[in-house]
mmCIF file of C-alpha atoms in Angstrom:
data_model
loop_
_atom_site.group_PDB
_atom_site.id
_atom_site.type_symbol
_atom_site.label_atom_id
_atom_site.label_comp_id
_atom_site.label_asym_id
_atom_site.label_seq_id
_atom_site.Cartn_x
_atom_site.Cartn_y
_atom_site.Cartn_z
ATOM 1 C CA MET A 94 291.584 -37.259 94.678
ATOM 2 C CA ALA A 95 292.812 -33.981 93.191
ATOM 3 C CA GLU A 96 290.509 -31.020 93.531
ATOM 4 C CA PHE A 97 289.523 -28.836 90.609
ATOM 5 C CA GLY A 98 290.728 -25.255 90.333
ATOM 6 C CA VAL A 99 287.355 -23.645 91.063
ATOM 7 C CA ALA A 100 286.298 -26.274 93.599
ATOM 8 C CA VAL A 101 289.348 -25.468 95.715
ATOM 9 C CA VAL A 102 287.517 -22.389 97.026
ATOM 10 C CA GLY A 103 284.571 -24.582 98.048
ATOM 11 C CA TRP A 104 282.416 -23.892 95.024
ATOM 12 C CA VAL A 105 281.515 -25.356 91.639
ATOM 13 C CA ALA A 106 279.912 -22.702 89.443
ATOM 14 C CA SER A 107 278.640 -24.472 86.339
ATOM 15 C CA PRO A 108 275.449 -26.025 87.873
ATOM 16 C CA ILE A 109 274.519 -22.623 89.301
ATOM 17 C CA ILE A 110 275.060 -20.871 85.968
ATOM 18 C CA LYS A 111 273.152 -23.586 84.072
ATOM 19 C CA ALA A 112 270.208 -23.026 86.427
ATOM 20 C CA MET A 113 270.465 -19.282 85.804
ATOM 21 C CA VAL A 114 270.327 -19.907 82.033
ATOM 22 C CA ASP A 115 267.146 -21.955 82.543
ATOM 23 C CA THR A 116 265.635 -19.137 84.612
ATOM 24 C CA VAL A 117 266.360 -16.522 81.947
ATOM 25 C CA ARG A 118 264.893 -18.764 79.250
ATOM 26 C CA SER A 119 261.695 -19.093 81.288
ATOM 27 C CA TYR A 120 261.412 -15.289 81.394
ATOM 28 C CA ILE A 121 261.943 -15.076 77.624
ATOM 29 C CA GLU A 122 259.224 -17.670 77.021
ATOM 30 C CA SER A 123 256.760 -16.131 79.495
ATOM 31 C CA ARG A 124 253.603 -14.357 78.354
ATOM 32 C CA LEU A 125 253.768 -11.521 80.864
ATOM 33 C CA PRO A 126 252.661 -8.193 79.345
ATOM 34 C CA TRP A 127 255.902 -6.438 80.348
ATOM 35 C CA ARG A 128 258.182 -9.123 78.875
ATOM 36 C CA SER A 129 258.383 -7.503 75.429
ATOM 37 C CA ALA A 130 259.808 -4.293 76.920
ATOM 38 C CA VAL A 131 262.881 -6.141 78.212
ATOM 39 C CA GLU A 132 263.166 -8.996 75.704
ATOM 40 C CA GLY A 133 266.359 -7.590 74.182
ATOM 41 C CA GLU A 134 268.086 -7.446 77.566
ATOM 42 C CA LEU A 135 266.882 -10.977 78.373
ATOM 43 C CA HIS A 136 268.456 -12.358 75.204
ATOM 44 C CA THR A 137 271.673 -10.468 76.003
ATOM 45 C CA LEU A 138 271.646 -11.968 79.484
ATOM 46 C CA ALA A 139 271.207 -15.501 78.089
ATOM 47 C CA THR A 140 274.124 -14.970 75.693
ATOM 48 C CA VAL A 141 276.439 -13.617 78.405
ATOM 49 C CA LEU A 142 275.532 -16.499 80.715
ATOM 50 C CA THR A 143 276.383 -19.141 78.111
ATOM 51 C CA GLN A 144 279.705 -17.426 77.382
ATOM 52 C CA ILE A 145 280.484 -17.416 81.097
ATOM 53 C CA LEU A 146 279.460 -21.067 81.377
ATOM 54 C CA ALA A 147 282.006 -22.042 78.721
ATOM 55 C CA VAL A 148 284.784 -20.111 80.484
ATOM 56 C CA VAL A 149 283.911 -21.282 83.999
ATOM 57 C CA SER A 150 283.584 -24.926 82.888
ATOM 58 C CA THR A 151 287.157 -24.689 81.616
ATOM 59 C CA ALA A 152 288.291 -23.167 84.915
ATOM 60 C CA GLU A 153 286.606 -25.998 86.844
ATOM 61 C CA SER A 154 288.608 -28.602 84.924
ATOM 62 C CA LEU A 155 291.967 -27.118 85.920
ATOM 63 C CA PRO A 156 294.151 -28.664 88.658
ATOM 64 C CA ALA A 157 293.957 -27.285 92.169
ATOM 65 C CA THR A 158 295.959 -24.168 92.941
ATOM 66 C CA ASP A 159 297.378 -22.704 96.141
ATOM 67 C CA ASN A 160 298.463 -19.454 94.470
ATOM 68 C CA GLU A 161 296.899 -16.674 96.531
ATOM 69 C CA SER A 162 296.311 -14.338 93.561
ATOM 70 C CA HIS A 163 294.558 -17.160 91.681
ATOM 71 C CA LEU A 164 292.398 -17.934 94.714
ATOM 72 C CA ALA A 165 291.501 -14.255 95.078
ATOM 73 C CA LEU A 166 290.227 -14.162 91.481
ATOM 74 C CA LEU A 167 288.229 -17.349 92.041
ATOM 75 C CA ARG A 168 286.644 -15.857 95.163
ATOM 76 C CA GLN A 169 285.700 -12.732 93.181
ATOM 77 C CA MET A 170 284.024 -14.973 90.602
ATOM 78 C CA LYS A 171 282.155 -16.789 93.358
ATOM 79 C CA ASP A 172 280.923 -13.564 94.970
ATOM 80 C CA ALA A 173 279.825 -12.057 91.645
ATOM 81 C CA VAL A 174 277.872 -15.165 90.595
ATOM 82 C CA TYR A 175 276.066 -15.296 93.928
ATOM 83 C CA GLU A 176 275.186 -11.597 93.680
ATOM 84 C CA ALA A 177 273.801 -12.150 90.181
ATOM 85 C CA GLU A 178 271.908 -15.223 91.387
ATOM 86 C CA ASP A 179 270.333 -13.180 94.197
ATOM 87 C CA LEU A 180 269.161 -10.594 91.673
ATOM 88 C CA LEU A 181 267.601 -13.334 89.540
ATOM 89 C CA ASP A 182 265.783 -14.527 92.657
ATOM 90 C CA GLU A 183 264.401 -11.002 92.934
ATOM 91 C CA PHE A 184 263.184 -11.349 89.343
ATOM 92 C CA GLY A 185 261.254 -14.408 90.455
ATOM 93 C CA TYR A 186 259.661 -12.396 93.216
ATOM 94 C CA LEU A 187 258.707 -9.654 90.751
ATOM 95 C CA LEU A 188 257.142 -12.275 88.486
ATOM 96 C CA LEU A 189 255.121 -13.738 91.355
ATOM 97 C CA GLN A 190 254.143 -10.284 92.564
ATOM 98 C CA SER A 191 252.901 -9.254 89.123
ATOM 99 C CA GLU A 192 250.789 -12.413 88.822
ATOM 100 C CA VAL A 193 249.330 -12.498 92.320
ATOM 101 C CA ASN A 194 249.200 -8.978 93.741
ATOM 102 C CA SER A 195 248.609 -6.663 90.791
ATOM 103 C CA GLY A 196 244.879 -7.348 90.475
ATOM 104 C CA CYS A 197 245.065 -5.935 86.956
ATOM 105 C CA LYS A 198 242.956 -6.922 83.975
ATOM 106 C CA VAL A 199 244.578 -8.215 80.817
ATOM 107 C CA SER A 200 242.802 -5.484 78.888
ATOM 108 C CA LEU A 201 244.914 -2.816 80.646
ATOM 109 C CA PRO A 202 248.470 -4.166 80.518
ATOM 110 C CA SER A 203 250.388 -0.941 80.008
ATOM 111 C CA ALA A 204 248.839 0.830 82.980
ATOM 112 C CA CYS A 205 249.197 -2.125 85.300
ATOM 113 C CA PHE A 206 252.644 -3.442 84.463
ATOM 114 C CA SER A 207 254.662 -0.372 83.498
ATOM 115 C CA SER A 208 256.161 0.024 86.979
ATOM 116 C CA VAL A 209 257.054 -3.669 87.128
ATOM 117 C CA GLY A 210 258.648 -3.455 83.678
ATOM 118 C CA VAL A 211 260.827 -0.495 84.694
ATOM 119 C CA SER A 212 261.884 -2.243 87.893
ATOM 120 C CA PHE A 213 262.642 -5.436 85.970
ATOM 121 C CA ARG A 214 264.782 -3.573 83.428
ATOM 122 C CA ASN A 215 266.752 -1.850 86.189
ATOM 123 C CA LYS A 216 267.392 -5.216 87.826
ATOM 124 C CA LEU A 217 268.476 -6.652 84.480
ATOM 125 C CA LYS A 218 271.095 -3.939 84.065
ATOM 126 C CA LYS A 219 272.482 -4.780 87.500
ATOM 127 C CA VAL A 220 272.591 -8.484 86.667
ATOM 128 C CA LEU A 221 274.426 -7.839 83.399
ATOM 129 C CA SER A 222 276.949 -5.664 85.222
ATOM 130 C CA LYS A 223 277.608 -8.402 87.788
ATOM 131 C CA LEU A 224 277.954 -11.088 85.131
ATOM 132 C CA GLU A 225 280.372 -9.024 83.078
ATOM 133 C CA LYS A 226 282.450 -8.914 86.257
ATOM 134 C CA VAL A 227 282.273 -12.722 86.474
ATOM 135 C CA LYS A 228 283.340 -13.103 82.844
ATOM 136 C CA ALA A 229 286.245 -10.694 83.314
ATOM 137 C CA CYS A 230 287.423 -12.529 86.455
ATOM 138 C CA ALA A 231 287.155 -15.937 84.799
ATOM 139 C CA GLN A 232 288.982 -14.846 81.662
ATOM 140 C CA THR A 233 291.705 -13.160 83.706
ATOM 141 C CA PHE A 234 292.188 -16.364 85.679
ATOM 142 C CA LEU A 235 292.458 -18.445 82.489
ATOM 143 C CA ASP A 236 294.927 -15.965 80.994
ATOM 144 C CA ILE A 237 297.126 -16.138 84.100
ATOM 145 C CA VAL A 238 297.241 -19.952 84.182
ATOM 146 C CA GLY A 239 297.640 -20.186 80.404
ATOM 147 C CA ALA A 240 294.366 -21.998 79.664
ATOM 148 C CA THR A 241 292.138 -21.320 76.684
ATOM 149 C CA VAL A 242 288.444 -21.847 75.995
ATOM 150 C CA THR A 243 286.809 -22.138 72.605
ATOM 151 C CA THR A 244 283.686 -20.001 72.458
ATOM 152 C CA VAL A 245 282.076 -17.676 69.964
ATOM 153 C CA ALA A 246 281.010 -14.234 71.126
ATOM 154 C CA GLY A 247 277.333 -13.680 70.582
ATOM 155 C CA SER A 248 276.565 -17.362 70.065
ATOM 156 C CA SER A 249 273.053 -18.587 70.702
ATOM 157 C CA SER A 250 272.076 -19.995 74.087
ATOM 158 C CA SER A 251 271.849 -23.573 72.860
ATOM 159 C CA SER A 252 275.189 -23.582 71.063
ATOM 160 C CA GLY A 253 276.931 -21.854 73.949
ATOM 161 C CA VAL A 254 275.663 -24.365 76.477
ATOM 162 C CA ALA A 255 276.547 -27.259 74.173
ATOM 163 C CA SER A 256 280.106 -25.954 73.801
ATOM 164 C CA ALA A 257 280.524 -25.743 77.543
ATOM 165 C CA LEU A 258 279.032 -29.157 78.169
ATOM 166 C CA GLN A 259 281.313 -30.845 75.662
ATOM 167 C CA GLN A 260 284.277 -29.540 77.664
ATOM 168 C CA HIS A 261 282.879 -30.812 80.984
ATOM 169 C CA PRO A 262 281.656 -34.428 80.524
ATOM 170 C CA THR A 263 280.335 -36.496 83.416
ATOM 171 C CA SER A 264 281.331 -39.986 84.523
ATOM 172 C CA SER A 265 279.943 -42.675 86.833
ATOM 173 C CA PHE A 266 282.387 -41.858 89.637
ATOM 174 C CA LEU A 267 280.697 -40.281 92.641
ATOM 175 C CA LEU A 268 282.541 -37.265 94.063
ATOM 176 C CA GLU A 269 280.807 -37.482 97.438
ATOM 177 C CA ASN A 270 280.506 -40.599 99.603
ATOM 178 C CA GLN A 271 276.972 -39.711 100.643
ATOM 179 C CA ILE A 272 274.092 -37.759 99.135
ATOM 180 C CA PHE A 273 271.287 -36.105 101.055
ATOM 181 C CA GLY A 274 267.579 -35.578 100.484
ATOM 182 C CA ARG A 275 267.081 -38.204 97.773
ATOM 183 C CA LYS A 276 266.407 -41.394 99.772
ATOM 184 C CA GLU A 277 262.880 -41.902 98.450
ATOM 185 C CA GLU A 278 263.923 -41.274 94.840
ATOM 186 C CA CYS A 279 266.811 -43.738 95.251
ATOM 187 C CA ARG A 280 264.507 -46.363 96.750
ATOM 188 C CA ARG A 281 261.947 -46.103 93.951
ATOM 189 C CA ILE A 282 264.546 -46.208 91.173
ATOM 190 C CA LEU A 283 266.332 -49.176 92.758
ATOM 191 C CA GLN A 284 263.013 -50.991 93.065
ATOM 192 C CA TRP A 285 262.337 -50.419 89.369
ATOM 193 C CA LEU A 286 265.832 -51.554 88.409
ATOM 194 C CA LEU A 287 266.029 -54.681 90.537
ATOM 195 C CA GLU A 288 262.515 -56.064 90.839
ATOM 196 C CA SER A 289 260.700 -57.943 88.089
ATOM 197 C CA GLY A 290 257.709 -56.060 86.770
ATOM 198 C CA ASP A 291 256.395 -54.806 83.462
ATOM 199 C CA GLN A 292 259.208 -55.837 81.137
ATOM 200 C CA SER A 293 257.969 -53.407 78.480
ATOM 201 C CA GLU A 294 259.125 -50.551 80.731
ATOM 202 C CA ILE A 295 262.856 -50.698 80.046
ATOM 203 C CA LEU A 296 263.499 -46.930 80.163
ATOM 204 C CA LEU A 297 263.111 -44.506 83.079
ATOM 205 C CA SER A 298 263.695 -40.745 82.781
ATOM 206 C CA VAL A 299 264.896 -38.598 85.690
ATOM 207 C CA VAL A 300 263.760 -35.062 84.878
ATOM 208 C CA GLY A 301 264.642 -31.761 86.559
ATOM 209 C CA ASP A 302 266.286 -28.361 86.196
ATOM 210 C CA GLY A 303 270.028 -28.098 85.687
ATOM 211 C CA GLY A 304 272.076 -28.317 88.877
ATOM 212 C CA VAL A 305 269.443 -30.017 91.092
ATOM 213 C CA GLY A 306 271.441 -33.242 91.474
ATOM 214 C CA LYS A 307 270.237 -35.621 88.738
ATOM 215 C CA THR A 308 273.779 -36.723 87.866
ATOM 216 C CA THR A 309 274.702 -37.290 91.517
ATOM 217 C CA LEU A 310 271.538 -39.349 92.005
ATOM 218 C CA ALA A 311 272.357 -41.484 88.957
ATOM 219 C CA GLN A 312 275.977 -41.929 90.104
ATOM 220 C CA SER A 313 274.826 -43.069 93.540
ATOM 221 C CA ILE A 314 272.480 -45.670 92.056
ATOM 222 C CA TYR A 315 275.013 -46.823 89.459
ATOM 223 C CA ASN A 316 277.581 -47.524 92.195
ATOM 224 C CA GLU A 317 275.226 -49.449 94.514
ATOM 225 C CA THR A 318 276.697 -52.900 95.209
ATOM 226 C CA LYS A 319 273.375 -54.634 94.537
ATOM 227 C CA VAL A 320 273.120 -52.860 91.183
ATOM 228 C CA ALA A 321 276.623 -53.986 90.214
ATOM 229 C CA ASP A 322 275.741 -57.551 91.254
ATOM 230 C CA HIS A 323 272.398 -57.536 89.420
ATOM 231 C CA PHE A 324 273.584 -56.297 86.033
ATOM 232 C CA GLY A 325 276.209 -58.195 84.080
ATOM 233 C CA LEU A 326 277.054 -55.039 82.150
ATOM 234 C CA ARG A 327 276.859 -51.425 83.285
ATOM 235 C CA MET A 328 277.459 -48.540 80.870
ATOM 236 C CA TRP A 329 277.645 -44.782 81.479
ATOM 237 C CA VAL A 330 277.392 -42.357 78.551
ATOM 238 C CA CYS A 331 277.370 -38.546 78.758
ATOM 239 C CA VAL A 332 275.039 -37.287 76.009
ATOM 240 C CA SER A 333 275.355 -33.473 76.323
ATOM 241 C CA GLU A 334 273.293 -31.027 74.288
ATOM 242 C CA SER A 335 275.265 -31.797 71.132
ATOM 243 C CA PHE A 336 273.191 -34.864 70.183
ATOM 244 C CA ASN A 337 274.737 -37.174 67.581
ATOM 245 C CA GLU A 338 273.263 -40.652 66.995
ATOM 246 C CA LEU A 339 276.431 -41.973 65.354
ATOM 247 C CA ARG A 340 278.758 -40.805 68.139
ATOM 248 C CA LEU A 341 276.467 -42.055 70.912
ATOM 249 C CA THR A 342 275.873 -45.452 69.272
ATOM 250 C CA ARG A 343 279.605 -45.933 68.777
ATOM 251 C CA GLU A 344 280.251 -44.981 72.404
ATOM 252 C CA ILE A 345 277.607 -47.408 73.725
ATOM 253 C CA LEU A 346 278.964 -50.153 71.471
ATOM 254 C CA SER A 347 282.524 -49.586 72.714
ATOM 255 C CA LEU A 348 281.272 -50.217 76.268
ATOM 256 C CA ALA A 349 279.171 -53.254 75.337
ATOM 257 C CA CYS A 350 281.744 -54.996 73.144
ATOM 258 C CA ASP A 351 285.142 -56.059 74.491
ATOM 259 C CA ASP A 352 286.687 -56.792 71.096
ATOM 260 C CA LEU A 353 285.526 -53.841 69.027
ATOM 261 C CA GLY A 354 287.958 -53.603 66.131
ATOM 262 C CA ASN A 355 289.463 -50.522 64.555
ATOM 263 C CA ASP A 356 287.242 -51.030 61.501
ATOM 264 C CA SER A 357 284.259 -49.752 63.508
ATOM 265 C CA ALA A 358 285.486 -46.190 62.967
ATOM 266 C CA SER A 359 284.247 -46.453 59.368
ATOM 267 C CA PHE A 360 280.878 -48.090 60.205
ATOM 268 C CA ASN A 361 277.678 -46.221 59.382
ATOM 269 C CA LEU A 362 274.783 -46.034 61.871
ATOM 270 C CA ASN A 363 273.054 -49.178 60.587
ATOM 271 C CA LYS A 364 276.241 -51.268 60.858
ATOM 272 C CA LEU A 365 276.936 -49.965 64.359
ATOM 273 C CA GLN A 366 273.396 -50.732 65.498
ATOM 274 C CA GLU A 367 273.529 -54.260 64.069
ATOM 275 C CA GLN A 368 276.709 -54.930 66.040
ATOM 276 C CA LEU A 369 275.249 -53.315 69.169
ATOM 277 C CA LYS A 370 272.139 -55.516 68.900
ATOM 278 C CA ARG A 371 274.323 -58.654 68.744
ATOM 279 C CA SER A 372 276.401 -57.454 71.706
ATOM 280 C CA LEU A 373 273.353 -56.863 73.917
ATOM 281 C CA GLU A 374 271.277 -59.944 73.035
ATOM 282 C CA SER A 375 272.886 -62.104 75.729
ATOM 283 C CA LYS A 376 273.290 -59.447 78.416
ATOM 284 C CA ARG A 377 271.218 -57.989 81.231
ATOM 285 C CA PHE A 378 272.598 -54.483 81.079
ATOM 286 C CA LEU A 379 272.153 -51.114 82.733
ATOM 287 C CA LEU A 380 272.744 -48.089 80.520
ATOM 288 C CA VAL A 381 272.829 -44.621 82.098
ATOM 289 C CA LEU A 382 272.474 -41.745 79.641
ATOM 290 C CA ASP A 383 273.499 -38.655 81.579
ATOM 291 C CA ASP A 384 273.231 -34.952 80.780
ATOM 292 C CA VAL A 385 270.335 -35.328 78.341
ATOM 293 C CA TRP A 386 268.824 -32.147 76.884
ATOM 294 C CA ASN A 387 265.639 -31.528 74.942
ATOM 295 C CA ASP A 388 266.542 -29.521 71.833
ATOM 296 C CA GLU A 389 263.990 -26.710 71.754
ATOM 297 C CA GLY A 390 265.270 -25.629 68.342
ATOM 298 C CA ILE A 391 263.593 -28.537 66.523
ATOM 299 C CA GLU A 392 260.071 -29.939 66.424
ATOM 300 C CA GLU A 393 258.996 -32.322 69.181
ATOM 301 C CA TRP A 394 258.430 -35.205 66.755
ATOM 302 C CA LYS A 395 262.021 -34.870 65.517
ATOM 303 C CA ASN A 396 263.315 -35.037 69.086
ATOM 304 C CA ARG A 397 261.222 -38.157 69.688
ATOM 305 C CA ASP A 398 262.249 -39.756 66.377
ATOM 306 C CA ARG A 399 265.985 -39.417 66.928
ATOM 307 C CA TRP A 400 265.729 -40.873 70.430
ATOM 308 C CA MET A 401 263.679 -43.829 69.177
ATOM 309 C CA LYS A 402 266.330 -44.409 66.513
ATOM 310 C CA LEU A 403 269.173 -44.288 69.061
ATOM 311 C CA LEU A 404 267.447 -46.565 71.582
ATOM 312 C CA ALA A 405 266.118 -49.161 69.105
ATOM 313 C CA PRO A 406 268.925 -51.758 69.640
ATOM 314 C CA LEU A 407 268.431 -51.645 73.424
ATOM 315 C CA ARG A 408 265.179 -53.614 73.101
ATOM 316 C CA PHE A 409 267.172 -56.772 72.406
ATOM 317 C CA GLY A 410 268.761 -57.130 75.839
ATOM 318 C CA VAL A 411 267.706 -60.044 78.037
ATOM 319 C CA GLN A 412 264.816 -59.720 80.485
ATOM 320 C CA GLY A 413 265.576 -57.158 83.172
ATOM 321 C CA ALA A 414 267.798 -54.911 81.040
ATOM 322 C CA ARG A 415 267.271 -51.267 81.934
ATOM 323 C CA SER A 416 268.145 -47.770 80.679
ATOM 324 C CA LEU A 417 268.127 -44.702 82.939
#
């Protein structure tokens, strides 16, 4: 199997950067008294990270290279990301220190947290400097190899991440022959998939931060021989943060129906769901929806409503049908 351009130096950056984006968002959403003093820098950091994610995701999709100058740039990117990640780890320590060791009262925030706020801001400046170095290295690499990435400077965190994710879809193929540290999770999910139980529980969610291995876990389960034998139909769909009921329904239908005609391109959502219902009625299927995001930009009930709408036809599979 061909290696990717970034992976050739023993490193895939996008999961690390996604996790860094999540960390920065948690700082923005925190209620710490010193947060407001550095909120502008935090938003800048989130924006720069999402821009880098779009560029690095493009670099990861490129063919392997043995050009020494290319490899040198990739190693510089790797070093800079790890340095920035270390500084974010220090942020976490500052956060813990301010909560546990300050012994300050909420009524005196400015006196208690001013030193932490100054230290945090200084660290932020260092992080931004390191990440600008990453972005410069990544863009230089893309310029040299003649690749381009579509991104908008100053875009919001959600749109930047969505853009990057659309360029880096997942599939059911497992890159590694063996995974480590997830035996109990695998056992419990396989038990739920394969054993008869509460048939009203047809959907199981695997939840965790970006980059912790949810996709790899799902790939491992999807490719189990006993799973392939148990389910007459297996489907893998990469959702990404750019949620679109019409696109996702059409993609699921294309996997469930062998003779989907060209006319389906003009079908509306209702027509697609009617056809999907008919396709699933006689099948015990497994559907994996990977790379699912919760859109924090809309109300919770809207998130729930659009998922209920998307998943409605799945209720018509035969007993034992499952969605993960």
